[in-house]
Amino acid sequence: MENKHDTYTQLLAQVRALAKDEDDGIALLANVAAVIHEALGTWWTGFYLWRGEALHLGPFQGPVACTRIPAGKGVCGTAYQQRRTIVVPDVERFSGHIACSSRSRSEIVVPLTATTGEVLGVLDIDSTELSTFDEVDAKGLEAVAQVVAECLEAATRY
Ligand code: SME
């Protein structure tokens, strides 16, 4: 089985290829959610986009999810507000966690930070196992999120 570093090297190359010449942000986010979901085999993989008053559900793979998350609420809203990646080994131990699915046990949320410093949204990945994500995932997904954020910033629409 390939190791996680190799998985993220391949994933980053795929995301760069998807971002190249893509000027529609939603099309990019949809495909990036699909490649991450397939590469990691996780339960829910998707994006929330900051729409001025809350994070709104964006393209995702997996079961139906909450459509709005205010800044500071849940793992997504906290990662957005604190402008940093949050790894949650056990969602039951994260105060204020929003349970969109009772099967989610651990998760990672990575902000999409534009070159201007503005946080455009977050990447949220949920697992049905405890302690799925670690520092390697955080670094790998932050590299992916940077490519996505730069593409969104340059996109004509999203
Ligand atoms: N668990 C997230 C909510 C989003 S869903 O899991 C898809 C949170 O607490 O922010």
PDB file of C-alpha atoms and ligand atoms in Angstrom:
ATOM      1  CA  MET A   1       0.000   0.000   0.000  1.00  0.00           C
ATOM      2  CA  GLU A   2       1.345   3.413  -0.883  1.00  0.00           C
ATOM      3  CA  ASN A   3       2.205   5.701   1.995  1.00  0.00           C
ATOM      4  CA  LYS A   4       0.410   8.926   2.796  1.00  0.00           C
ATOM      5  CA  HIS A   5       3.226  11.123   1.490  1.00  0.00           C
ATOM      6  CA  ASP A   6       2.913   9.477  -1.943  1.00  0.00           C
ATOM      7  CA  THR A   7      -0.861   9.845  -1.826  1.00  0.00           C
ATOM      8  CA  TYR A   8      -0.538  13.593  -1.219  1.00  0.00           C
ATOM      9  CA  THR A   9       2.172  14.033  -3.868  1.00  0.00           C
ATOM     10  CA  GLN A  10      -0.154  12.456  -6.442  1.00  0.00           C
ATOM     11  CA  LEU A  11      -3.183  14.331  -5.155  1.00  0.00           C
ATOM     12  CA  LEU A  12      -1.419  17.688  -5.396  1.00  0.00           C
ATOM     13  CA  ALA A  13      -0.380  16.948  -8.986  1.00  0.00           C
ATOM     14  CA  GLN A  14      -3.992  16.032  -9.852  1.00  0.00           C
ATOM     15  CA  VAL A  15      -5.352  19.191  -8.244  1.00  0.00           C
ATOM     16  CA  ARG A  16      -2.791  21.359 -10.032  1.00  0.00           C
ATOM     17  CA  ALA A  17      -3.841  19.788 -13.341  1.00  0.00           C
ATOM     18  CA  LEU A  18      -7.518  20.430 -12.547  1.00  0.00           C
ATOM     19  CA  ALA A  19      -6.820  24.041 -11.555  1.00  0.00           C
ATOM     20  CA  LYS A  20      -4.791  24.803 -14.664  1.00  0.00           C
ATOM     21  CA  ASP A  21      -6.871  26.936 -17.054  1.00  0.00           C
ATOM     22  CA  GLU A  22     -10.091  26.467 -14.982  1.00  0.00           C
ATOM     23  CA  ASP A  23     -11.929  29.760 -14.643  1.00  0.00           C
ATOM     24  CA  ASP A  24     -15.107  28.411 -13.024  1.00  0.00           C
ATOM     25  CA  GLY A  25     -14.557  27.972  -9.292  1.00  0.00           C
ATOM     26  CA  ILE A  26     -17.520  25.632  -8.751  1.00  0.00           C
ATOM     27  CA  ALA A  27     -16.309  23.278 -11.489  1.00  0.00           C
ATOM     28  CA  LEU A  28     -12.889  23.176  -9.820  1.00  0.00           C
ATOM     29  CA  LEU A  29     -14.305  22.582  -6.315  1.00  0.00           C
ATOM     30  CA  ALA A  30     -16.550  19.769  -7.583  1.00  0.00           C
ATOM     31  CA  ASN A  31     -13.652  17.927  -9.202  1.00  0.00           C
ATOM     32  CA  VAL A  32     -11.285  18.542  -6.295  1.00  0.00           C
ATOM     33  CA  ALA A  33     -13.866  17.130  -3.842  1.00  0.00           C
ATOM     34  CA  ALA A  34     -14.109  14.063  -6.101  1.00  0.00           C
ATOM     35  CA  VAL A  35     -10.351  13.433  -6.348  1.00  0.00           C
ATOM     36  CA  ILE A  36      -9.760  13.888  -2.616  1.00  0.00           C
ATOM     37  CA  HIS A  37     -12.722  11.649  -1.758  1.00  0.00           C
ATOM     38  CA  GLU A  38     -11.401   8.918  -4.020  1.00  0.00           C
ATOM     39  CA  ALA A  39      -7.749   9.280  -2.944  1.00  0.00           C
ATOM     40  CA  LEU A  40      -8.484   9.223   0.803  1.00  0.00           C
ATOM     41  CA  GLY A  41     -11.574   7.004   0.823  1.00  0.00           C
ATOM     42  CA  THR A  42     -13.207   9.223   3.419  1.00  0.00           C
ATOM     43  CA  TRP A  43     -16.880   9.562   4.431  1.00  0.00           C
ATOM     44  CA  TRP A  44     -17.585  13.174   3.497  1.00  0.00           C
ATOM     45  CA  THR A  45     -15.364  15.513   1.502  1.00  0.00           C
ATOM     46  CA  GLY A  46     -16.395  18.994   0.542  1.00  0.00           C
ATOM     47  CA  PHE A  47     -16.217  22.737   0.614  1.00  0.00           C
ATOM     48  CA  TYR A  48     -17.979  25.510   2.472  1.00  0.00           C
ATOM     49  CA  LEU A  49     -17.705  28.978   0.923  1.00  0.00           C
ATOM     50  CA  TRP A  50     -17.832  32.259   2.836  1.00  0.00           C
ATOM     51  CA  ARG A  51     -20.795  34.221   1.461  1.00  0.00           C
ATOM     52  CA  GLY A  52     -20.521  37.345   3.604  1.00  0.00           C
ATOM     53  CA  GLU A  53     -22.640  36.286   6.591  1.00  0.00           C
ATOM     54  CA  ALA A  54     -21.956  32.546   6.922  1.00  0.00           C
ATOM     55  CA  LEU A  55     -20.228  29.586   5.331  1.00  0.00           C
ATOM     56  CA  HIS A  56     -22.505  28.103   2.657  1.00  0.00           C
ATOM     57  CA  LEU A  57     -22.362  24.478   1.549  1.00  0.00           C
ATOM     58  CA  GLY A  58     -20.430  24.093  -1.699  1.00  0.00           C
ATOM     59  CA  PRO A  59     -19.546  21.103  -3.892  1.00  0.00           C
ATOM     60  CA  PHE A  60     -19.055  17.883  -1.938  1.00  0.00           C
ATOM     61  CA  GLN A  61     -19.011  14.088  -2.067  1.00  0.00           C
ATOM     62  CA  GLY A  62     -20.935  12.094   0.531  1.00  0.00           C
ATOM     63  CA  PRO A  63     -24.233  12.348   2.383  1.00  0.00           C
ATOM     64  CA  VAL A  64     -26.470  15.424   2.669  1.00  0.00           C
ATOM     65  CA  ALA A  65     -24.893  18.095   4.917  1.00  0.00           C
ATOM     66  CA  CYS A  66     -25.801  21.308   6.765  1.00  0.00           C
ATOM     67  CA  THR A  67     -26.105  24.183   4.337  1.00  0.00           C
ATOM     68  CA  ARG A  68     -25.040  27.142   6.541  1.00  0.00           C
ATOM     69  CA  ILE A  69     -22.386  27.410   9.243  1.00  0.00           C
ATOM     70  CA  PRO A  70     -21.825  30.761  11.007  1.00  0.00           C
ATOM     71  CA  ALA A  71     -18.256  31.978  11.710  1.00  0.00           C
ATOM     72  CA  GLY A  72     -17.039  30.541  15.004  1.00  0.00           C
ATOM     73  CA  LYS A  73     -19.525  27.637  14.983  1.00  0.00           C
ATOM     74  CA  GLY A  74     -18.568  23.979  14.676  1.00  0.00           C
ATOM     75  CA  VAL A  75     -15.201  22.847  13.409  1.00  0.00           C
ATOM     76  CA  CYS A  76     -15.689  24.587  10.048  1.00  0.00           C
ATOM     77  CA  GLY A  77     -16.709  27.946  11.518  1.00  0.00           C
ATOM     78  CA  THR A  78     -13.858  27.775  14.046  1.00  0.00           C
ATOM     79  CA  ALA A  79     -11.240  26.989  11.381  1.00  0.00           C
ATOM     80  CA  TYR A  80     -12.650  29.866   9.312  1.00  0.00           C
ATOM     81  CA  GLN A  81     -12.576  32.318  12.220  1.00  0.00           C
ATOM     82  CA  GLN A  82      -9.165  31.257  13.542  1.00  0.00           C
ATOM     83  CA  ARG A  83      -7.763  31.052  10.002  1.00  0.00           C
ATOM     84  CA  ARG A  84      -6.017  27.754  10.700  1.00  0.00           C
ATOM     85  CA  THR A  85      -6.263  24.046  10.049  1.00  0.00           C
ATOM     86  CA  ILE A  86      -8.080  22.094  12.757  1.00  0.00           C
ATOM     87  CA  VAL A  87      -7.581  18.349  13.201  1.00  0.00           C
ATOM     88  CA  VAL A  88     -10.248  16.723  15.373  1.00  0.00           C
ATOM     89  CA  PRO A  89      -9.372  13.151  16.435  1.00  0.00           C
ATOM     90  CA  ASP A  90     -12.751  12.628  18.149  1.00  0.00           C
ATOM     91  CA  VAL A  91     -15.678  14.884  17.221  1.00  0.00           C
ATOM     92  CA  GLU A  92     -17.438  14.099  20.506  1.00  0.00           C
ATOM     93  CA  ARG A  93     -14.581  15.872  22.284  1.00  0.00           C
ATOM     94  CA  PHE A  94     -14.810  19.027  20.182  1.00  0.00           C
ATOM     95  CA  SER A  95     -17.126  21.417  21.967  1.00  0.00           C
ATOM     96  CA  GLY A  96     -19.673  22.842  19.513  1.00  0.00           C
ATOM     97  CA  HIS A  97     -19.111  20.251  16.808  1.00  0.00           C
ATOM     98  CA  ILE A  98     -21.954  20.277  14.288  1.00  0.00           C
ATOM     99  CA  ALA A  99     -23.077  16.720  13.631  1.00  0.00           C
ATOM    100  CA  CYS A 100     -24.289  16.670  10.030  1.00  0.00           C
ATOM    101  CA  SER A 101     -23.927  12.897  10.103  1.00  0.00           C
ATOM    102  CA  SER A 102     -23.976  10.681  13.187  1.00  0.00           C
ATOM    103  CA  ARG A 103     -21.383   8.482  11.482  1.00  0.00           C
ATOM    104  CA  SER A 104     -18.662  11.146  11.491  1.00  0.00           C
ATOM    105  CA  ARG A 105     -16.101  10.338  14.200  1.00  0.00           C
ATOM    106  CA  SER A 106     -13.074  12.458  13.251  1.00  0.00           C
ATOM    107  CA  GLU A 107     -12.394  15.287  10.854  1.00  0.00           C
ATOM    108  CA  ILE A 108     -10.018  17.868   9.442  1.00  0.00           C
ATOM    109  CA  VAL A 109     -10.898  21.368   8.280  1.00  0.00           C
ATOM    110  CA  VAL A 110      -8.454  23.475   6.241  1.00  0.00           C
ATOM    111  CA  PRO A 111      -9.066  27.143   5.362  1.00  0.00           C
ATOM    112  CA  LEU A 112      -8.873  28.324   1.741  1.00  0.00           C
ATOM    113  CA  THR A 113      -6.708  31.404   2.147  1.00  0.00           C
ATOM    114  CA  ALA A 114      -6.278  33.770  -0.814  1.00  0.00           C
ATOM    115  CA  THR A 115      -2.984  35.547  -1.501  1.00  0.00           C
ATOM    116  CA  THR A 116      -4.647  38.688  -0.100  1.00  0.00           C
ATOM    117  CA  GLY A 117      -5.057  36.870   3.227  1.00  0.00           C
ATOM    118  CA  GLU A 118      -8.845  36.662   2.856  1.00  0.00           C
ATOM    119  CA  VAL A 119     -10.324  33.281   3.834  1.00  0.00           C
ATOM    120  CA  LEU A 120     -12.620  32.296   0.945  1.00  0.00           C
ATOM    121  CA  GLY A 121     -14.010  29.153   2.571  1.00  0.00           C
ATOM    122  CA  VAL A 122     -12.913  25.847   4.044  1.00  0.00           C
ATOM    123  CA  LEU A 123     -12.202  22.285   2.957  1.00  0.00           C
ATOM    124  CA  ASP A 124     -13.893  19.810   5.336  1.00  0.00           C
ATOM    125  CA  ILE A 125     -13.148  16.073   5.379  1.00  0.00           C
ATOM    126  CA  ASP A 126     -14.935  13.656   7.715  1.00  0.00           C
ATOM    127  CA  SER A 127     -14.139  10.042   8.592  1.00  0.00           C
ATOM    128  CA  THR A 128     -16.191   7.304  10.227  1.00  0.00           C
ATOM    129  CA  GLU A 129     -13.067   6.205  12.163  1.00  0.00           C
ATOM    130  CA  LEU A 130     -11.488   7.953  15.148  1.00  0.00           C
ATOM    131  CA  SER A 131      -8.110   9.733  14.734  1.00  0.00           C
ATOM    132  CA  THR A 132      -7.990   9.463  10.949  1.00  0.00           C
ATOM    133  CA  PHE A 133      -6.055  12.677  10.294  1.00  0.00           C
ATOM    134  CA  ASP A 134      -2.604  13.756  11.434  1.00  0.00           C
ATOM    135  CA  GLU A 135       0.098  16.300  10.639  1.00  0.00           C
ATOM    136  CA  VAL A 136       0.878  14.631   7.283  1.00  0.00           C
ATOM    137  CA  ASP A 137      -2.767  15.087   6.235  1.00  0.00           C
ATOM    138  CA  ALA A 138      -2.722  18.682   7.480  1.00  0.00           C
ATOM    139  CA  LYS A 139       0.387  19.562   5.445  1.00  0.00           C
ATOM    140  CA  GLY A 140      -0.819  17.648   2.356  1.00  0.00           C
ATOM    141  CA  LEU A 141      -4.270  19.218   2.427  1.00  0.00           C
ATOM    142  CA  GLU A 142      -2.905  22.706   3.114  1.00  0.00           C
ATOM    143  CA  ALA A 143      -0.889  22.427  -0.119  1.00  0.00           C
ATOM    144  CA  VAL A 144      -4.059  21.360  -1.952  1.00  0.00           C
ATOM    145  CA  ALA A 145      -6.060  24.180  -0.334  1.00  0.00           C
ATOM    146  CA  GLN A 146      -3.482  26.739  -1.440  1.00  0.00           C
ATOM    147  CA  VAL A 147      -3.805  25.677  -5.102  1.00  0.00           C
ATOM    148  CA  VAL A 148      -7.608  25.749  -4.780  1.00  0.00           C
ATOM    149  CA  ALA A 149      -7.650  29.193  -3.133  1.00  0.00           C
ATOM    150  CA  GLU A 150      -5.379  30.679  -5.802  1.00  0.00           C
ATOM    151  CA  CYS A 151      -7.582  29.264  -8.545  1.00  0.00           C
ATOM    152  CA  LEU A 152     -10.751  30.607  -6.856  1.00  0.00           C
ATOM    153  CA  GLU A 153      -9.153  34.008  -6.494  1.00  0.00           C
ATOM    154  CA  ALA A 154      -8.414  34.110 -10.210  1.00  0.00           C
ATOM    155  CA  ALA A 155     -11.756  32.527 -11.248  1.00  0.00           C
ATOM    156  CA  THR A 156     -14.283  34.625 -13.110  1.00  0.00           C
ATOM    157  CA  ARG A 157     -17.070  33.127 -10.992  1.00  0.00           C
ATOM    158  CA  TYR A 158     -17.817  30.828  -8.065  1.00  0.00           C
TER     159      TYR A 158
HETATM  160  N1  SME B   1     -18.791  18.739  11.273  1.00  0.00           N
HETATM  161  C1  SME B   1     -18.748  20.049  10.725  1.00  0.00           C
HETATM  162  C2  SME B   1     -20.011  20.360   9.997  1.00  0.00           C
HETATM  163  C3  SME B   1     -19.963  20.054   8.563  1.00  0.00           C
HETATM  164  S1  SME B   1     -20.298  18.464   8.208  1.00  0.00           S
HETATM  165  O1  SME B   1     -19.623  17.509   9.019  1.00  0.00           O
HETATM  166  C4  SME B   1     -20.202  18.093   6.625  1.00  0.00           C
HETATM  167  C5  SME B   1     -18.467  21.114  11.761  1.00  0.00           C
HETATM  168  O2  SME B   1     -18.593  20.896  12.967  1.00  0.00           O
HETATM  169  O3  SME B   1     -18.110  22.191  11.334  1.00  0.00           O
END
